XYZ file of N, CA and C in Angstrom:
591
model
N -16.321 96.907 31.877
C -16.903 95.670 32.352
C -17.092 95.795 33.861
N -18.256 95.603 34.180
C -18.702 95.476 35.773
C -18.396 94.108 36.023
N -17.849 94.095 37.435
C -17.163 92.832 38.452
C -17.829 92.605 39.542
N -19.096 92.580 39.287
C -19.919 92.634 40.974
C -20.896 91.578 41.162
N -20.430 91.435 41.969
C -20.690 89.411 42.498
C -22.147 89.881 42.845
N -23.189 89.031 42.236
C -24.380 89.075 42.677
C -24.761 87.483 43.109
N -25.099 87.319 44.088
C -25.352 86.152 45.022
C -26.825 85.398 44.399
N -27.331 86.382 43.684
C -28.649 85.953 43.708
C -29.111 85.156 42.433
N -27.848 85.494 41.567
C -27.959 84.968 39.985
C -27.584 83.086 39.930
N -28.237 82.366 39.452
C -27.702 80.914 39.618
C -27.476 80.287 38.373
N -27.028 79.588 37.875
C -27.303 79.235 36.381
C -27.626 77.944 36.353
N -28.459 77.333 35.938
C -29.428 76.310 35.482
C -28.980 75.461 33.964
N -28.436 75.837 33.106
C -28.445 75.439 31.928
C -26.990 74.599 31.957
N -26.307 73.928 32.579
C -25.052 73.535 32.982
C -25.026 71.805 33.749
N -24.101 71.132 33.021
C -24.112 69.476 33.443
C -22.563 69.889 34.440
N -22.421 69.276 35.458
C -21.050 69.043 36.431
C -20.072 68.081 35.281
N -19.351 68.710 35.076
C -17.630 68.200 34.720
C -16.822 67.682 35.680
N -16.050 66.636 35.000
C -15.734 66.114 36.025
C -14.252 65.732 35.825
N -12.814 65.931 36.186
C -11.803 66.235 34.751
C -10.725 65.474 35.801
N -10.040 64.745 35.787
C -9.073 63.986 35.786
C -7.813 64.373 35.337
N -6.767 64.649 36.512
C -5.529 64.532 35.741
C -4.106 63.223 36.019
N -3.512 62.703 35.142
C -2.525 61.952 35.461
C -0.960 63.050 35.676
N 0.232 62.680 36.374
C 0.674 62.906 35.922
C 2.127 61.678 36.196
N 3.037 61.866 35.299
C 4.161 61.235 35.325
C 5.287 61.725 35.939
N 5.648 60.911 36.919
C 7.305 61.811 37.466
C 8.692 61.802 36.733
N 8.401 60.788 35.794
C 9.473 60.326 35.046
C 9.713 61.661 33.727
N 8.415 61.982 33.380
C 8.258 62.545 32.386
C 8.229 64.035 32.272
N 8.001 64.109 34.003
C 8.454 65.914 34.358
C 9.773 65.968 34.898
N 10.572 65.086 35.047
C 12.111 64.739 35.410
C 12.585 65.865 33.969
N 12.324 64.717 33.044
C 12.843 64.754 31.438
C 12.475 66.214 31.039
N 11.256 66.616 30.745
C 10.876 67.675 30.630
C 11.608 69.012 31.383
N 12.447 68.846 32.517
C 12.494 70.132 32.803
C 13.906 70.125 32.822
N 14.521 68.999 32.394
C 16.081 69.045 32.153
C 16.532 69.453 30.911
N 17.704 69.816 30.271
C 18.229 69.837 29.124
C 18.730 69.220 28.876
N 18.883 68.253 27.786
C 20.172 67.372 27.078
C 21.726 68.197 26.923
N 22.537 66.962 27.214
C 23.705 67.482 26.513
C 24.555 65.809 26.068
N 25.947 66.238 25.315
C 26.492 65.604 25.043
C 26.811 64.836 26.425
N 27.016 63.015 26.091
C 27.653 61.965 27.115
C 28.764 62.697 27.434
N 29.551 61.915 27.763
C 30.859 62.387 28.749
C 32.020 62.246 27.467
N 32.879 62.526 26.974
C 33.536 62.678 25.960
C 34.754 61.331 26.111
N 35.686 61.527 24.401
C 36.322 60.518 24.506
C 37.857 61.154 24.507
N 39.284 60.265 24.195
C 40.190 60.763 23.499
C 39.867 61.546 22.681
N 39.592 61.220 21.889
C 39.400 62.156 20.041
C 37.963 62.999 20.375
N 37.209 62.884 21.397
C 35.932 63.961 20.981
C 35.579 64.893 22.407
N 36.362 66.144 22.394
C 36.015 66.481 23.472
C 34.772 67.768 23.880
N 34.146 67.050 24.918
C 32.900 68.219 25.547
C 33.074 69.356 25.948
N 32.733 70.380 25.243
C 32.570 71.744 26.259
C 31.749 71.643 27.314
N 32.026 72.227 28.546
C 31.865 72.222 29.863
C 30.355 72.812 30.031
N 29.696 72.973 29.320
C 28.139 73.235 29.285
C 27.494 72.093 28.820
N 28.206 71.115 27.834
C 27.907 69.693 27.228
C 27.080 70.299 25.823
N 27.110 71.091 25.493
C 26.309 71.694 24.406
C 27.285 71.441 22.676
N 29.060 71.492 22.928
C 29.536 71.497 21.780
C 30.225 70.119 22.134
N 30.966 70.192 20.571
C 31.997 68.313 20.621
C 33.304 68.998 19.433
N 33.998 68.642 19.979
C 34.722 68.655 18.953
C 35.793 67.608 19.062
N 36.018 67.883 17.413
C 36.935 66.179 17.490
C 37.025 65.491 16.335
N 36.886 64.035 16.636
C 36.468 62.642 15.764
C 35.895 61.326 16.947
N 34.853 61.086 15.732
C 34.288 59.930 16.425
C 32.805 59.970 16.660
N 32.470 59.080 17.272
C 30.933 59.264 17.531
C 30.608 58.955 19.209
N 29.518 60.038 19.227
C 28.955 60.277 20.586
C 27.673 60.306 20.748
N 26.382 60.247 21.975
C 25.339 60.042 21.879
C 24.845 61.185 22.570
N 24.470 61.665 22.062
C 23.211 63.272 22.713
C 22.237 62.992 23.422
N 21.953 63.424 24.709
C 21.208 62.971 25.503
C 20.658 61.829 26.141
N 19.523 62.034 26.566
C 18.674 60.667 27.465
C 18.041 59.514 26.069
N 18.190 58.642 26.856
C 17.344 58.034 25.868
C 15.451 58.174 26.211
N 14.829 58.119 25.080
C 13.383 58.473 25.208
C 12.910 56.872 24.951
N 11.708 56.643 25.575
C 11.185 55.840 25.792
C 9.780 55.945 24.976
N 9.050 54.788 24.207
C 7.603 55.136 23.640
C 6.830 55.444 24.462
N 7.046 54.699 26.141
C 5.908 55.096 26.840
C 5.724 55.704 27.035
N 6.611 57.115 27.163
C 6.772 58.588 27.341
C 5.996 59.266 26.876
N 5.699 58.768 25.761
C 4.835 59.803 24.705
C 5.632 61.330 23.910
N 6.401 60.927 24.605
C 7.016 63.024 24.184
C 7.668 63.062 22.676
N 7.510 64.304 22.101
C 8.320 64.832 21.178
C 9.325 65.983 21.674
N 10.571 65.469 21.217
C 11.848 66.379 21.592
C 12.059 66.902 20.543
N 12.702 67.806 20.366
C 13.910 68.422 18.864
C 14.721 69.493 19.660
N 15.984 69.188 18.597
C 17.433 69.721 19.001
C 17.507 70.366 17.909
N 18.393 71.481 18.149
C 18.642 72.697 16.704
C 20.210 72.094 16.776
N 21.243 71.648 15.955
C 22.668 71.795 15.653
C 22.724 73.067 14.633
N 24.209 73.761 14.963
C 24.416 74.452 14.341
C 25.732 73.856 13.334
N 25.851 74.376 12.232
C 26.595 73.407 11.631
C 27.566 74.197 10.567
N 28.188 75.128 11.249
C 29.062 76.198 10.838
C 30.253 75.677 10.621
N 30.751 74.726 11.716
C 31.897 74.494 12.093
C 32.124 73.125 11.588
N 31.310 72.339 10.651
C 31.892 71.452 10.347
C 31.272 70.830 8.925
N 32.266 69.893 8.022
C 32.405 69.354 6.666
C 30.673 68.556 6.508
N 29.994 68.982 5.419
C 28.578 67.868 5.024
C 29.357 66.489 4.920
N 30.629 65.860 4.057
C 31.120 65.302 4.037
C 32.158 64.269 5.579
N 32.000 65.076 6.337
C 32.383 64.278 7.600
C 31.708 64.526 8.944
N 30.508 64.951 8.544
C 29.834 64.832 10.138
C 28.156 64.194 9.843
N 27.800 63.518 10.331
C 26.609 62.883 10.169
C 25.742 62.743 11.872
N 24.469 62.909 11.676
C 23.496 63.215 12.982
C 22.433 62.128 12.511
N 22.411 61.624 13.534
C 20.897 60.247 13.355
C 20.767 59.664 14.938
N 20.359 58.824 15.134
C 19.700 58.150 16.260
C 20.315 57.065 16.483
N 20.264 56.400 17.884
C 20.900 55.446 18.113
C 19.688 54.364 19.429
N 19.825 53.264 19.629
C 19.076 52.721 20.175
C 20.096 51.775 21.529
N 19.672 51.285 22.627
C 20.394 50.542 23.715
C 21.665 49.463 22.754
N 22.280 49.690 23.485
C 23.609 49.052 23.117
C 24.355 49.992 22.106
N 24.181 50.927 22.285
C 24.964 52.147 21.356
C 26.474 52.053 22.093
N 27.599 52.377 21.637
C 28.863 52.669 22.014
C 29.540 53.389 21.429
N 30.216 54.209 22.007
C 31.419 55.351 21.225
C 31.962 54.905 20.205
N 32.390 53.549 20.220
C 33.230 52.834 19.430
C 33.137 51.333 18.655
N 31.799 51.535 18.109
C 31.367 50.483 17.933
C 30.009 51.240 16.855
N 30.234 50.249 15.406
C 28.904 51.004 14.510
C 27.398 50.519 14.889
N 27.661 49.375 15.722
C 26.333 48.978 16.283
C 25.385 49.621 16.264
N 23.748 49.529 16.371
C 22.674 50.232 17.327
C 22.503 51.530 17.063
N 23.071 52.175 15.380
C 22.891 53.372 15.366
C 22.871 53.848 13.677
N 22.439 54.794 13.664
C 21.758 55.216 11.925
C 22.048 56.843 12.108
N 23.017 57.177 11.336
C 23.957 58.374 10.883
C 23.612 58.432 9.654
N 22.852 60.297 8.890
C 22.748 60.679 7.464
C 24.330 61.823 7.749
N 24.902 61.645 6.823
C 25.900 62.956 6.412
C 25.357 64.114 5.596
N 25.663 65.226 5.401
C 25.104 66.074 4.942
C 25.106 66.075 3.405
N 26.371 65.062 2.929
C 26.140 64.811 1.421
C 25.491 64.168 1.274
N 24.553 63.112 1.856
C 23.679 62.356 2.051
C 24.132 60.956 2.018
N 25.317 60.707 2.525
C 25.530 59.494 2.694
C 24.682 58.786 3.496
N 25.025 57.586 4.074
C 23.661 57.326 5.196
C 24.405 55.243 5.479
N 24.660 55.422 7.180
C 25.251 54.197 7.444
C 24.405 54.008 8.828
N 24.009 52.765 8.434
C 22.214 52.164 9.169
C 23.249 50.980 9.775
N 22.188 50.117 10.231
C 21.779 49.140 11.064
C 20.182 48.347 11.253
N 20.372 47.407 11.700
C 18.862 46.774 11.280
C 17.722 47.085 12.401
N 17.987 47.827 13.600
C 17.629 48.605 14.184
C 16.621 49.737 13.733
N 17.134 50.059 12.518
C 16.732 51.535 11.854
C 16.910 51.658 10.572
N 16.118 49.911 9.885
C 16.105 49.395 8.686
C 14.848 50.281 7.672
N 13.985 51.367 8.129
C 12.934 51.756 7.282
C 12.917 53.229 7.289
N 14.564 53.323 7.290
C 14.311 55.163 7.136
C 14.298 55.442 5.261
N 14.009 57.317 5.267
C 13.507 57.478 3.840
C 14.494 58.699 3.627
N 15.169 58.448 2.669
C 15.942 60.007 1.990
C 14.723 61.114 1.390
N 14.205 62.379 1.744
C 13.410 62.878 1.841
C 13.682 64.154 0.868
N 14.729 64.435 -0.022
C 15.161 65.393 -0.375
C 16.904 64.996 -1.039
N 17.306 65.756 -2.255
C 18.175 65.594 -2.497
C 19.250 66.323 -1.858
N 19.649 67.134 -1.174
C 20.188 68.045 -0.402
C 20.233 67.754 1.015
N 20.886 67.011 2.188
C 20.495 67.164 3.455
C 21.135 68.600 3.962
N 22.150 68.740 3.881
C 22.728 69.888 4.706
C 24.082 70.303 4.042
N 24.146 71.961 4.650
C 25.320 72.457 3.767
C 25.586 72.888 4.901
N 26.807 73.255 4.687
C 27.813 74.414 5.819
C 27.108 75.754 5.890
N 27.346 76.126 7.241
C 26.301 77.451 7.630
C 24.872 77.205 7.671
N 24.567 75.884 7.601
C 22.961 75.872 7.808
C 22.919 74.785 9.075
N 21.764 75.260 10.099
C 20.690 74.056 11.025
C 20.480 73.014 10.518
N 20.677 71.747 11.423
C 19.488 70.617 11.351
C 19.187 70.442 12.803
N 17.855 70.581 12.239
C 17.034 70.391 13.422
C 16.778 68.415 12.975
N 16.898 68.209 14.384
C 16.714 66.375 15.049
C 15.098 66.650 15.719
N 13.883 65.650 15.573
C 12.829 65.784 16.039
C 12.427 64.289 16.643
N 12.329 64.016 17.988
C 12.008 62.238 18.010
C 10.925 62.150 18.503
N 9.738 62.034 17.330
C 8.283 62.045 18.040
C 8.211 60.220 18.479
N 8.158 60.263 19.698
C 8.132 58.976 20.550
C 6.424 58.372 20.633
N 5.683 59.656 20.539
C 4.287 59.139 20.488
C 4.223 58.314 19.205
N 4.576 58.241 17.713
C 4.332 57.638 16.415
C 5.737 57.191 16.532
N 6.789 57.500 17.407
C 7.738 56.435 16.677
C 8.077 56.565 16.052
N 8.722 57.677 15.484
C 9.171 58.561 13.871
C 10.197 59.722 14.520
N 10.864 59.221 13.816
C 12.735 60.608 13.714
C 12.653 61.149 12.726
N 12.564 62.703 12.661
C 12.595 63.234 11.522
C 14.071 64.395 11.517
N 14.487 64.948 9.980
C 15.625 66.027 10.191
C 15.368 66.936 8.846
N 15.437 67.516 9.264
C 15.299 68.898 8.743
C 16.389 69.896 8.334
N 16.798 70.387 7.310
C 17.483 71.657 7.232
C 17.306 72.836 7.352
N 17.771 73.578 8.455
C 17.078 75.215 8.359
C 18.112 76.065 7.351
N 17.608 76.820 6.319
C 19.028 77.454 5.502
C 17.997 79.097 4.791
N 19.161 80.059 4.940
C 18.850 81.180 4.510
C 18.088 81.080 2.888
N 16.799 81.359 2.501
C 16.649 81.343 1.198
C 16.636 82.841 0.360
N 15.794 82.596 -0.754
C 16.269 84.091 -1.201
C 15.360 85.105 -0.685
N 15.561 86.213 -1.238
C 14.907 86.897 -0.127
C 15.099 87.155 1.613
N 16.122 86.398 1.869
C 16.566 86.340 3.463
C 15.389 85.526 4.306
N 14.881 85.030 3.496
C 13.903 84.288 4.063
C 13.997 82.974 4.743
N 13.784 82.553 5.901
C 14.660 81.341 6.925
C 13.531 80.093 5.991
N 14.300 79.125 5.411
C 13.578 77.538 4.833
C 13.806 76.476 6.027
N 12.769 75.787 6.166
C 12.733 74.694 6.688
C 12.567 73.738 5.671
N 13.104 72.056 5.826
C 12.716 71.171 4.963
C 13.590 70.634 5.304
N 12.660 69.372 5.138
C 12.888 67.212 6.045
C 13.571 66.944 4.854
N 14.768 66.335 5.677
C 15.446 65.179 4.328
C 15.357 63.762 4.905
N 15.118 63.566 6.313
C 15.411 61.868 6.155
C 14.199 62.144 7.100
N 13.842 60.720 7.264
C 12.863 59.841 8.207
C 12.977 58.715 8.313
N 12.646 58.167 9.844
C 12.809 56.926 10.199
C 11.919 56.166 10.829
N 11.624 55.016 11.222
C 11.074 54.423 12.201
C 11.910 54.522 13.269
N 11.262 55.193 14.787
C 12.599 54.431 15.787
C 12.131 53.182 16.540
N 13.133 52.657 17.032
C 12.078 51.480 18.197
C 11.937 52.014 19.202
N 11.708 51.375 19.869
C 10.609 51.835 21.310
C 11.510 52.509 22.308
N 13.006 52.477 22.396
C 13.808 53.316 22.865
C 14.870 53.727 22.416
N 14.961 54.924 22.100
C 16.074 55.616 21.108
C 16.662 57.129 21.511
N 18.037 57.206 20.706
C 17.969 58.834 21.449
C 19.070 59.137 20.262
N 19.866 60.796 20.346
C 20.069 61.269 19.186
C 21.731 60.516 19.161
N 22.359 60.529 17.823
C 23.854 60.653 18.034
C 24.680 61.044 17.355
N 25.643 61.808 16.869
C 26.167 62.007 16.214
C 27.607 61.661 15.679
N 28.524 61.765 14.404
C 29.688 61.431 14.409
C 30.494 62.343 12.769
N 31.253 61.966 13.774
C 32.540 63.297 12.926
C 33.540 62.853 12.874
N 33.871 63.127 11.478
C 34.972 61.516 10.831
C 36.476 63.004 10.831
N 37.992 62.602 11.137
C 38.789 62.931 11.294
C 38.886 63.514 10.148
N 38.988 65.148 10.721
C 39.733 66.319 9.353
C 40.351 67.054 9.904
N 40.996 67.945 8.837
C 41.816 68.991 9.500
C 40.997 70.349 9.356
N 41.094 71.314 9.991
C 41.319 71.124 11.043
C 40.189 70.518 11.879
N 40.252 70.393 12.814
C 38.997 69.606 14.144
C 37.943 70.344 13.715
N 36.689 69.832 13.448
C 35.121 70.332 13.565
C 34.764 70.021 15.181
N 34.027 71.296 14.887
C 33.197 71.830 16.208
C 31.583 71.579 15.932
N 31.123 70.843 16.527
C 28.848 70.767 16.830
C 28.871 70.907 18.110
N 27.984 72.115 17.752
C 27.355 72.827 18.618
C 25.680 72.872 18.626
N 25.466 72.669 19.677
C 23.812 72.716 20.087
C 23.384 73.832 20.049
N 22.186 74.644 19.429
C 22.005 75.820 19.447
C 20.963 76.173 20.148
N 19.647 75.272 20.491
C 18.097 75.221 20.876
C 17.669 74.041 20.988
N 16.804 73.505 22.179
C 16.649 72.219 22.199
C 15.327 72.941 22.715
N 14.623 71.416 23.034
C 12.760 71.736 23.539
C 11.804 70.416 23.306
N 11.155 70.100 24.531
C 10.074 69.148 24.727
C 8.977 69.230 23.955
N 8.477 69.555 23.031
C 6.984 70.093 22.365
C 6.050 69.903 22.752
């Protein structure tokens, strides 16, 4: 390919564009940070990266997202370290508290599922949410307003499966949370991959 600027060539067949950009400071704040776990309790304590919990109880994962934002987030948990039967991941909305069932909508991996009227129109999506040794990926598309979760699990063939078991409506400001009911020994969640889309 020849690179040689000829001065003399003009092009004619062409309308002027004219392109506009916005941008948000709020939204490149968010974007270039990582989530981690709030600040921990008695019973649930943070690793010093904010990435694991271990314990009992419930805690809230990250910022809260806003609709005006527009953004889609998702978080990978890894879920090695703890019971389908005592750990549950869902969303929570303003007025959430460590200690308090208020303002928040938890599926367990046996598929239990303990709501609030907050987060009155979610959908069981699958008979299976999650087993030991498998991902759920958390997704909060803020543009539609929809929480989705997913199981990632080895299939046959060694082949990596994806597939949604719950969905929700969120309201207009929401963010992730999780909770882990007292066993022996202590379960560990751990964050494995997070990302703005």
């Amino acid at each position: 390919l020849n690179c040689v600027r000829n001065e003399k060539l003009q092009r004619t067949d062409f309308k002027p564009l004219q392109l506009s950009f916005q941008t948000r400071k709020l939204k490149t704040i968010i974007a270039s940070s990582s989530f981690k776990f709030q600040t921990g309790t008695e019973t649930m304590k943070v690793s010093p990266d904010g990435l694991s919990v271990t314990g009992h109880g419930q805690l809230r994962f990250g910022d809260y997202l806003n609709s005006e934002q527009q953004q889609i987030y998702s978080v990978t948990f890894c879920m090695k370290d703890v019971d389908p039967q005592h750990c549950a991941i869902g969303f929570a909305t303003k007025g959430f508290i460590n200690t308090h069932p208020n303002h928040r909508m938890v599926v367990y991996g046996d598929g239990k599922i303990l709501g609030c009227a907050e987060f009155k129109n979610g959908k069981k999506l699958a008979h299976v949410c999650w087993n030991r040794n498998e991902q759920v990926i958390v997704e909060m598309n803020m543009k539609k307003k929809i929480g989705t979760m997913y199981r990632k699990y080895r299939g046959y063939q060694n082949i990596d499966l994806i597939e949604y078991f719950y969905q929700v409506q969120l309201p207009d400001s929401a963010a992730i949370c999780v909770r882990l009911s007292a066993s022996s020994p202590a379960q560990t969640l751990t964050v494995i991959a997070q990302k703005f889309l």
